[in-house]
Coordinates of C-alpha atoms in Angstrom, one line a residue:
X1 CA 0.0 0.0 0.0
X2 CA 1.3 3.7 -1.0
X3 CA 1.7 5.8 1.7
X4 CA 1.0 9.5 -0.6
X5 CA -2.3 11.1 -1.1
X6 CA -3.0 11.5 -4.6
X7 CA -4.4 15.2 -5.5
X8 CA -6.2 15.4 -9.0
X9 CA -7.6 18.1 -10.6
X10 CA -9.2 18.7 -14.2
X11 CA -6.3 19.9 -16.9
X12 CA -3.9 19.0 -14.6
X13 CA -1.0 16.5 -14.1
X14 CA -1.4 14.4 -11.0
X15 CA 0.4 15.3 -7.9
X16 CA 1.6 12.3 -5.3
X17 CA 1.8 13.9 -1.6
X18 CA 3.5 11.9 0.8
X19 CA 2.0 14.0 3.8
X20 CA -0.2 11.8 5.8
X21 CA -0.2 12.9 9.5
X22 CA 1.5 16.4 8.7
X23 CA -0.4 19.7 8.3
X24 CA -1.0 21.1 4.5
X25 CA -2.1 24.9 3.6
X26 CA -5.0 24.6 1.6
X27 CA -3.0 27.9 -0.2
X28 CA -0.3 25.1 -1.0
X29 CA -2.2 22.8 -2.5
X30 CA -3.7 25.8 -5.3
X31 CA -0.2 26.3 -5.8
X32 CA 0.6 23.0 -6.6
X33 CA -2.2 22.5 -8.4
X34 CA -1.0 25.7 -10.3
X35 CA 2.1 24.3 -11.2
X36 CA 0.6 21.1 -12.3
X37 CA -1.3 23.4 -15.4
X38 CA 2.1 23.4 -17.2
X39 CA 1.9 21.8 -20.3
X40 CA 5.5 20.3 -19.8
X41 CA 5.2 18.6 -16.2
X42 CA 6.6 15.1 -16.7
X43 CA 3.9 12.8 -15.0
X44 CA 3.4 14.3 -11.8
X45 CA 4.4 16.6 -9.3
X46 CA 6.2 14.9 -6.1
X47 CA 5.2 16.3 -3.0
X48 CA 7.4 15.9 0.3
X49 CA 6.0 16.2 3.9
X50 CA 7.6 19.2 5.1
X51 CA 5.8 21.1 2.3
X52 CA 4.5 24.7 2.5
X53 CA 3.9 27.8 0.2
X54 CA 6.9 29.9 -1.2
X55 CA 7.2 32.6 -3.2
X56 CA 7.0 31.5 -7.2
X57 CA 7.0 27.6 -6.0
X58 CA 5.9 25.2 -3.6
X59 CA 8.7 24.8 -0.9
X60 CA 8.9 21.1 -0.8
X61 CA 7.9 20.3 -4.3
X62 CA 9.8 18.7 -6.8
X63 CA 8.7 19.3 -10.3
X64 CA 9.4 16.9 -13.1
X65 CA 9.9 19.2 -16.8
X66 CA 10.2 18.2 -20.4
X67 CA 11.8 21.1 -22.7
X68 CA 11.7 23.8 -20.1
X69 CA 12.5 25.0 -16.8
X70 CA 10.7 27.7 -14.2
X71 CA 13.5 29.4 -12.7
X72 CA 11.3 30.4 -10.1
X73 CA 10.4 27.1 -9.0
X74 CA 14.2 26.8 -8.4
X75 CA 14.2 30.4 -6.7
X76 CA 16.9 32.9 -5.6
X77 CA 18.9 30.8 -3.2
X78 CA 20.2 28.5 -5.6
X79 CA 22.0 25.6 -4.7
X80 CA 21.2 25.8 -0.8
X81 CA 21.9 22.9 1.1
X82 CA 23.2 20.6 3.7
X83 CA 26.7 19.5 4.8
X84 CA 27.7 17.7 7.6
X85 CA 30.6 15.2 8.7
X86 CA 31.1 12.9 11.7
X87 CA 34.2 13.7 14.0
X88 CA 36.5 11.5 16.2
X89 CA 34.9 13.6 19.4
X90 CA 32.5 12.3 21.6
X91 CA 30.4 14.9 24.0
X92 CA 32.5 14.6 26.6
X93 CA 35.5 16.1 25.0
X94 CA 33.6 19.4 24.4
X95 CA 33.8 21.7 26.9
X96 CA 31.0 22.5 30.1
X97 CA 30.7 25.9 29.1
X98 CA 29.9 26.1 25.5
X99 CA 29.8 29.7 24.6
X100 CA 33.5 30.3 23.7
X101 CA 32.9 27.3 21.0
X102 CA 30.0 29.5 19.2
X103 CA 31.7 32.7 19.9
X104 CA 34.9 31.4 18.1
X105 CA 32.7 29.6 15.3
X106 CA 31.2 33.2 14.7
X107 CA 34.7 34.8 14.4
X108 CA 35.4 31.5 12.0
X109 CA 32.4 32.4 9.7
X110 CA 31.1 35.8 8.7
X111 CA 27.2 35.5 8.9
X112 CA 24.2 38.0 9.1
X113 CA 23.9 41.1 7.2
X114 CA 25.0 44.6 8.2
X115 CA 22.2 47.7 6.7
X116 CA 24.2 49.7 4.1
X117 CA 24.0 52.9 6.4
X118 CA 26.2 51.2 8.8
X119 CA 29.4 50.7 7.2
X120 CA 31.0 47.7 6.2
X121 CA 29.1 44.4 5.9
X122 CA 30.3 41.9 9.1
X123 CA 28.0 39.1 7.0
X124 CA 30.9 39.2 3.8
X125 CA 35.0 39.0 3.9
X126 CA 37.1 41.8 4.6
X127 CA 40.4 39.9 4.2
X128 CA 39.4 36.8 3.0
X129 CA 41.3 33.5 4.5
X130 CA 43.4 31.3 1.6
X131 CA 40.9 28.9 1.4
X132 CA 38.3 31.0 0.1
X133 CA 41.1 31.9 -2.6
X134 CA 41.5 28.5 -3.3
X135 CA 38.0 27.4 -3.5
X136 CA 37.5 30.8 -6.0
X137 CA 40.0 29.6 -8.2
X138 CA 37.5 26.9 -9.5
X139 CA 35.0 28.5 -9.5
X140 CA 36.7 31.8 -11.7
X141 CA 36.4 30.3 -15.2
X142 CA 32.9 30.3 -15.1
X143 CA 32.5 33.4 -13.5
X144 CA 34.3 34.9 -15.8
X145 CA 32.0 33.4 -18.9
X146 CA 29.4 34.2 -17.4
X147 CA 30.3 37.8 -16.7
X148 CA 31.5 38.4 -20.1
X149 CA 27.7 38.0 -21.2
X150 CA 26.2 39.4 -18.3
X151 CA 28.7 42.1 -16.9
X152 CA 26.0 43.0 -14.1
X153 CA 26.7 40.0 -12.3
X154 CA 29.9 41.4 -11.9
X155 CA 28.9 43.8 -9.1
X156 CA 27.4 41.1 -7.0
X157 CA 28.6 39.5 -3.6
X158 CA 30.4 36.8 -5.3
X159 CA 34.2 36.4 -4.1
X160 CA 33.8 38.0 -0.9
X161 CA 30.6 35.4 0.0
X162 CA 32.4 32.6 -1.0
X163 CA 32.8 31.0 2.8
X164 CA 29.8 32.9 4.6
X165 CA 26.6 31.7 6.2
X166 CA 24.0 34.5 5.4
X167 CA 20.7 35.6 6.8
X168 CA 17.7 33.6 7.5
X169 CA 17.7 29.8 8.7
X170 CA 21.3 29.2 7.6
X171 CA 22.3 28.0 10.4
X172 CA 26.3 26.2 11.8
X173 CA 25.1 23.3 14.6
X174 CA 27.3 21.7 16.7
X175 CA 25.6 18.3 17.0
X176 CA 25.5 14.8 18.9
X177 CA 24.3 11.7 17.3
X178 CA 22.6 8.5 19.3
X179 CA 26.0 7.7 20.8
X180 CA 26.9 10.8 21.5
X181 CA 29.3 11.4 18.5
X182 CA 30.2 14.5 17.6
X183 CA 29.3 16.1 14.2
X184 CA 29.6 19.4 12.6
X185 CA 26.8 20.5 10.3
X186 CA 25.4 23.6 8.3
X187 CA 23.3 25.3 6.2
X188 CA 23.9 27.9 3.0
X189 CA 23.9 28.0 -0.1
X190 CA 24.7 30.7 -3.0
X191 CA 24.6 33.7 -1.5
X192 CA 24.3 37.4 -3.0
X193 CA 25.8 35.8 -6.6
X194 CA 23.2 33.4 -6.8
X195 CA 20.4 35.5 -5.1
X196 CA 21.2 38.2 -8.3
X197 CA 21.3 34.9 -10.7
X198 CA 17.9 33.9 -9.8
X199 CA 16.4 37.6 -9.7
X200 CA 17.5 38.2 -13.0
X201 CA 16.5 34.7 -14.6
X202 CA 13.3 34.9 -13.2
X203 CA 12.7 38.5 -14.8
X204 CA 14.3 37.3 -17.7
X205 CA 11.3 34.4 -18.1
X206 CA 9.0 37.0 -17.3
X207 CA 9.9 39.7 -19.8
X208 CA 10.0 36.8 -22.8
X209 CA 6.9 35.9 -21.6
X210 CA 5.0 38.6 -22.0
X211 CA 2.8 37.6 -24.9
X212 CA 1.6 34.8 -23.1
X213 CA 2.0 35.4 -19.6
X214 CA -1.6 36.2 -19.0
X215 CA -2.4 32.8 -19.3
X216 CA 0.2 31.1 -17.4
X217 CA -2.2 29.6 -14.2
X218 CA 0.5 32.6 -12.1
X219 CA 2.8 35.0 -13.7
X220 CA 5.6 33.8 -11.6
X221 CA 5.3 30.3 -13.2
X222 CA 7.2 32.0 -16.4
X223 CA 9.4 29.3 -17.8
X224 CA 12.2 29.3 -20.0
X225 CA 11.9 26.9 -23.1
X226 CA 14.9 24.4 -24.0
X227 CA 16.4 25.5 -27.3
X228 CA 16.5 29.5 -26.4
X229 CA 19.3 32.2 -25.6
X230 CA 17.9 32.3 -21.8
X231 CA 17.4 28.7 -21.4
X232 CA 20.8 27.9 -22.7
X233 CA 22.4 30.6 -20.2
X234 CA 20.4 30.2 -17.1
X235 CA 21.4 26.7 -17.3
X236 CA 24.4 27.3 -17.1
X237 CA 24.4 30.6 -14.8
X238 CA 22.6 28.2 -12.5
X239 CA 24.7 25.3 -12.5
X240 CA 27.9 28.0 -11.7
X241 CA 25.9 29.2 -9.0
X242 CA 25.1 25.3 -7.8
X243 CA 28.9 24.9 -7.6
X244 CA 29.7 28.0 -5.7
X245 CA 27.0 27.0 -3.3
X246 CA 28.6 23.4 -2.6
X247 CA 32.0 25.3 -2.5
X248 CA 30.7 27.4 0.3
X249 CA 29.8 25.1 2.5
X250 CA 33.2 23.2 2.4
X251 CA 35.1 26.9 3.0
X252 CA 32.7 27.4 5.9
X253 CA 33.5 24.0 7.1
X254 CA 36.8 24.2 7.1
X255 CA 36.9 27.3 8.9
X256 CA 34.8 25.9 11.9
X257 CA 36.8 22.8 12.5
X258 CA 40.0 25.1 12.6
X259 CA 38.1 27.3 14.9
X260 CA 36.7 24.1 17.0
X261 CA 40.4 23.2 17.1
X262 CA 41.3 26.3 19.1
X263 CA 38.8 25.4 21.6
X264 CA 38.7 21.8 22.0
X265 CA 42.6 20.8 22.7
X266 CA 41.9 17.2 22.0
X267 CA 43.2 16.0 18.4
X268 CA 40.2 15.0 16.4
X269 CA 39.7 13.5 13.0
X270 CA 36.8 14.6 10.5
X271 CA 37.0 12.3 8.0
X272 CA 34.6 9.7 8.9
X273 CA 31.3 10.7 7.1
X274 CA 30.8 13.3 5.1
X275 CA 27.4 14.9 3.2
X276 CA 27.4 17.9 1.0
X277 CA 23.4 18.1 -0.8
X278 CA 21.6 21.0 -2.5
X279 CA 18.0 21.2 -1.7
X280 CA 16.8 24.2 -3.5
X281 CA 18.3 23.4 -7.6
X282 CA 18.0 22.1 -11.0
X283 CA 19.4 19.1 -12.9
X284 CA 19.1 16.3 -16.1
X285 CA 18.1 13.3 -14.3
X286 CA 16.9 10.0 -16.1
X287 CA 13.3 9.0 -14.6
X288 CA 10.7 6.8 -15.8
X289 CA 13.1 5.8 -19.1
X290 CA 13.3 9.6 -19.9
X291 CA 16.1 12.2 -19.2
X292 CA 14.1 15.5 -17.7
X293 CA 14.7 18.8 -15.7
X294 CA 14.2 17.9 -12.0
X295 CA 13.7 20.9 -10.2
X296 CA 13.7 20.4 -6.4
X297 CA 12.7 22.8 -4.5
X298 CA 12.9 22.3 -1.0
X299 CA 13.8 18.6 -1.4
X300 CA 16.5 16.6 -1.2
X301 CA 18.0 13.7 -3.6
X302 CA 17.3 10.1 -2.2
X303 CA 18.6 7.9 -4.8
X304 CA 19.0 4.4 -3.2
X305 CA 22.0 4.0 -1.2
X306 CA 22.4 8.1 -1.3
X307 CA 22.9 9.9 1.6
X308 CA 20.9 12.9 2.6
X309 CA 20.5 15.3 5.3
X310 CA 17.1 16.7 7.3
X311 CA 17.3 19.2 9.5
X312 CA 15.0 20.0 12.2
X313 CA 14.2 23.6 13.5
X314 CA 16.4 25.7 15.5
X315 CA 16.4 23.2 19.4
X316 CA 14.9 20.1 17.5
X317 CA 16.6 17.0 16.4
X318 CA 17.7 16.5 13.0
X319 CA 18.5 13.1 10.6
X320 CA 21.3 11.9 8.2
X321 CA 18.8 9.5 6.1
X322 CA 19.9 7.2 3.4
X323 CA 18.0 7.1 0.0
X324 CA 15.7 4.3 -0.6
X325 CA 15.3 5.1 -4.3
X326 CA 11.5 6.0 -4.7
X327 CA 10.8 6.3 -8.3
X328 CA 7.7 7.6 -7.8
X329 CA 9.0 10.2 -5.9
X330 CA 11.8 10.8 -8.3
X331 CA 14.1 9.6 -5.6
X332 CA 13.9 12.7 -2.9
X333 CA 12.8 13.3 0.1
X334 CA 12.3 16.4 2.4
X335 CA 14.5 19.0 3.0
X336 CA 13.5 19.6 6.7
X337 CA 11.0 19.7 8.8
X338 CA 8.7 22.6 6.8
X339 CA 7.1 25.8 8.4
X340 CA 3.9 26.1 9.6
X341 CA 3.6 29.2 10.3
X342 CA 5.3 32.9 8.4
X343 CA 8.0 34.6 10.0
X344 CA 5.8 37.2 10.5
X345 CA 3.2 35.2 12.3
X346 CA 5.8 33.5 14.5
X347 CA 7.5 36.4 16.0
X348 CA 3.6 37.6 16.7
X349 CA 3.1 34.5 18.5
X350 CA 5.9 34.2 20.7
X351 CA 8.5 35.5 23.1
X352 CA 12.0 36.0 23.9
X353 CA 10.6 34.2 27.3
X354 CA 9.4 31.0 24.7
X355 CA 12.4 31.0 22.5
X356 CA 14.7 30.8 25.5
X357 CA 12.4 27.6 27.1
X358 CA 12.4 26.0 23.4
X359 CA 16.2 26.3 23.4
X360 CA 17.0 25.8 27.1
X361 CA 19.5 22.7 26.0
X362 CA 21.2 24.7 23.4
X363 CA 23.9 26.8 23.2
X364 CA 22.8 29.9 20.6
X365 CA 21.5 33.1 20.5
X366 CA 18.3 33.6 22.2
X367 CA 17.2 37.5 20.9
X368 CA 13.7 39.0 19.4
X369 CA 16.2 38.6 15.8
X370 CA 15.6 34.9 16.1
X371 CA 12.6 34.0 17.1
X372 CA 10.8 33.5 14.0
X373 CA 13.6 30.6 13.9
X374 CA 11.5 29.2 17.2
X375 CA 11.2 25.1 16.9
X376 CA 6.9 25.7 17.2
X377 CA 7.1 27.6 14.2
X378 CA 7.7 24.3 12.2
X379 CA 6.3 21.1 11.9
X380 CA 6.9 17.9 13.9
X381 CA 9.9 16.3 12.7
X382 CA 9.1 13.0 13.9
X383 CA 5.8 13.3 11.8
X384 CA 7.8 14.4 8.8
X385 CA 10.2 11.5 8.9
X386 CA 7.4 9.0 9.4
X387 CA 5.2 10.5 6.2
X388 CA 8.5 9.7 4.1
X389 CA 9.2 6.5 5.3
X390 CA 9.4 4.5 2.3
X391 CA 11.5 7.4 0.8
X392 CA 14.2 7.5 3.4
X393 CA 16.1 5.5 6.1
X394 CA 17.5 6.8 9.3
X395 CA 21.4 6.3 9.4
X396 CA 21.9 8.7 12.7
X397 CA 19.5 11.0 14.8
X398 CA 21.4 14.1 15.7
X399 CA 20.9 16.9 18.6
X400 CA 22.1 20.0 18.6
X401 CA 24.2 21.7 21.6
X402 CA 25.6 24.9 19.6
X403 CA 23.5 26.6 16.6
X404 CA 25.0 29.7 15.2
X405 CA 22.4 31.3 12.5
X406 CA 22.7 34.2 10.2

């Protein structure tokens, strides 16, 4: 027996919705069922527990195309995503007091943003360390194509956000597993560069649109067909950015086990297990006997044997999951837990007082900036993970003790 809900409706392509016993916006089912209007859908839409409504796409949707591609189904944060790696540590190596750990990991990392009327931006490099230099170096050849065609790109955030956290849920954890392992894990992805990527794609599908965007189902479903200028140079302006996004996690790593070394005087070892996964991007993938666009947004590649990573919220536990290979859910699974509430809505709802309760057992900050980060404003992450059971298998249960967010 299946375990998704099927959601039909007339002129549409089916959409499979492995949410049974987790919460679903009636607003996100019409935009799914928006989305499912295209002409070029490829079988159905796949639908992943921790889904909720975004801006141009369904956040936990992954959308199947033949010939074309929304770039705002894949959004402005492209590439963002997951890494994480297992350590030699155990908890009792770190140290009682945890707060010189996160205060050197936020020295490590730049993160946040800084308004333009105050001076310098503490969220981007002012003298960037050599790894980012050596992590640009791959990535400058196709900056520099890509700049030669768009030259406005070249006034982005691009070298000095290689290595940086951002705003937002990004987050840097400090976790334990179910035997008390140690692991490092955060969560970025590509930045300004790929935020102006996405913005001007987007616009870009929009503008050659126009003709016929009136009867797109919404006018921030413009797609960009296969065989054009803009197709041909998004795709490859977003796979750039897709690269710099995976790059940017590993610089960021790097720089907080060098700064966990200054704390933790024990030698450790990092290399154990390692995962680096996009969950907001765009790829050829073979499904079904055909090779199609899979956009996922807000989901995460679950091929069998492939290892993933869900997060929790901010004071909830998170999972390293292996793939079991779903066809049916074109082999993904959820990127988190999912909001149920706005950001808006959630600091409206609750407290400094509430934020500090929720994150009693965690080491991070606990100010009015972060509390529409608070674990109630997401959904049950146990009641994800068992709606996506037969997408996913545990491999660890982690729980954080240090979160450092944007």
């Amino acid at each position: 027996m299946t375990q998704y809900n099927l959601l039909q409706t007339e002129n549409a392509k089916p959409i499979k919705m492995w949410t049974k016993g987790v919460p679903v916006e009636p607003e996100a089912k019409e935009q799914l069922t928006k989305t499912a209007k295209l002409p070029f859908i490829f079988k159905h839409i796949a639908v992943m527990p921790d889904v909720h409504v975004g801006k141009g796409s369904t956040i936990g949707s992954v959308i199947p195309t033949f010939g074309a591609i929304i770039p705002a189904a894949v959004g402005v944060d492209i590439g963002c995503g997951m890494i994480a790696v297992q350590t030699s540590l155990m908890a009792a190596d770190l140290p009682d007091n945890l707060l010189p750990l996160r205060t050197e990991i936020e020295k490590a990392v730049p993160h946040g943003i800084t308004p333009k009327h105050r001076g310098r931006d503490y969220g981007s490099w002012h003298d960037a360390p050599a790894i980012v230099e050596q992590y640009w170096q791959q990535l400058a050849p196709g900056f520099n194509k890509l700049t030669e065609k768009y030259p406005r790109f070249l006034k982005t955030n691009n070298y000095r956000h290689l290595g940086t956290l951002g705003t937002g849920n990004h987050f840097i954890e400090i976790c334990l597993d179910e035997a008390d392992r140690v692991w490092i894990m955060l969560h970025s992805g590509s930045r300004g560069v790929g935020n102006a990527i996405g913005s001007f794609f987007i616009e870009m599908a929009k503008k050659d649109m126009e003709v016929h965007i009136q009867n797109l189902p919404d006018k921030d479903l413009a797609y960009l067909e296969e065989g054009t200028e803009h197709f041909h140079d998004y795709v490859e302006a977003v796979h750039w950015a897709q690269e710099f996004a995976r790059l940017n996690r590993e610089a960021m790593m790097h720089n907080v086990i060098l700064a966990m070394r200054k704390i933790i005087t024990k030698p450790f070892t990092t290399h154990m297990s390692a995962v680096n996964c996009h969950h907001n991007y765009v790829q050829k993938e073979q499904h079904f006997g055909e090779e199609i666009f899979i956009t996922r947004k807000g989901a995460v590649s679950a091929r069998k044997g492939e290892l993933g990573i869900i997060p929790g919220s901010m004071g909830a536990k998170s999972y390293i999951v292996r793939g079991l290979g779903n066809k049916e859910s074109f082999c993904s699974c959820s990127h988190g837990a999912g909001r149920v509430m706005s950001r808006t809505a959630a600091k409206k709802q609750f407290t400094i007082e509430d934020q500090i309760k929720a994150t009693a057992h965690v080491e991070c900050r606990k100010d009015a900036n972060v509390i529409d980060e608070i674990p109630m404003a997401y959904k049950d992450i146990d009641a994800v993970m068992t709606a996506q059971n037969e997408l996913v298998e545990i491999v660890h249960q982690l729980r954080q003790v240090v979160c450092v967010k944007g």
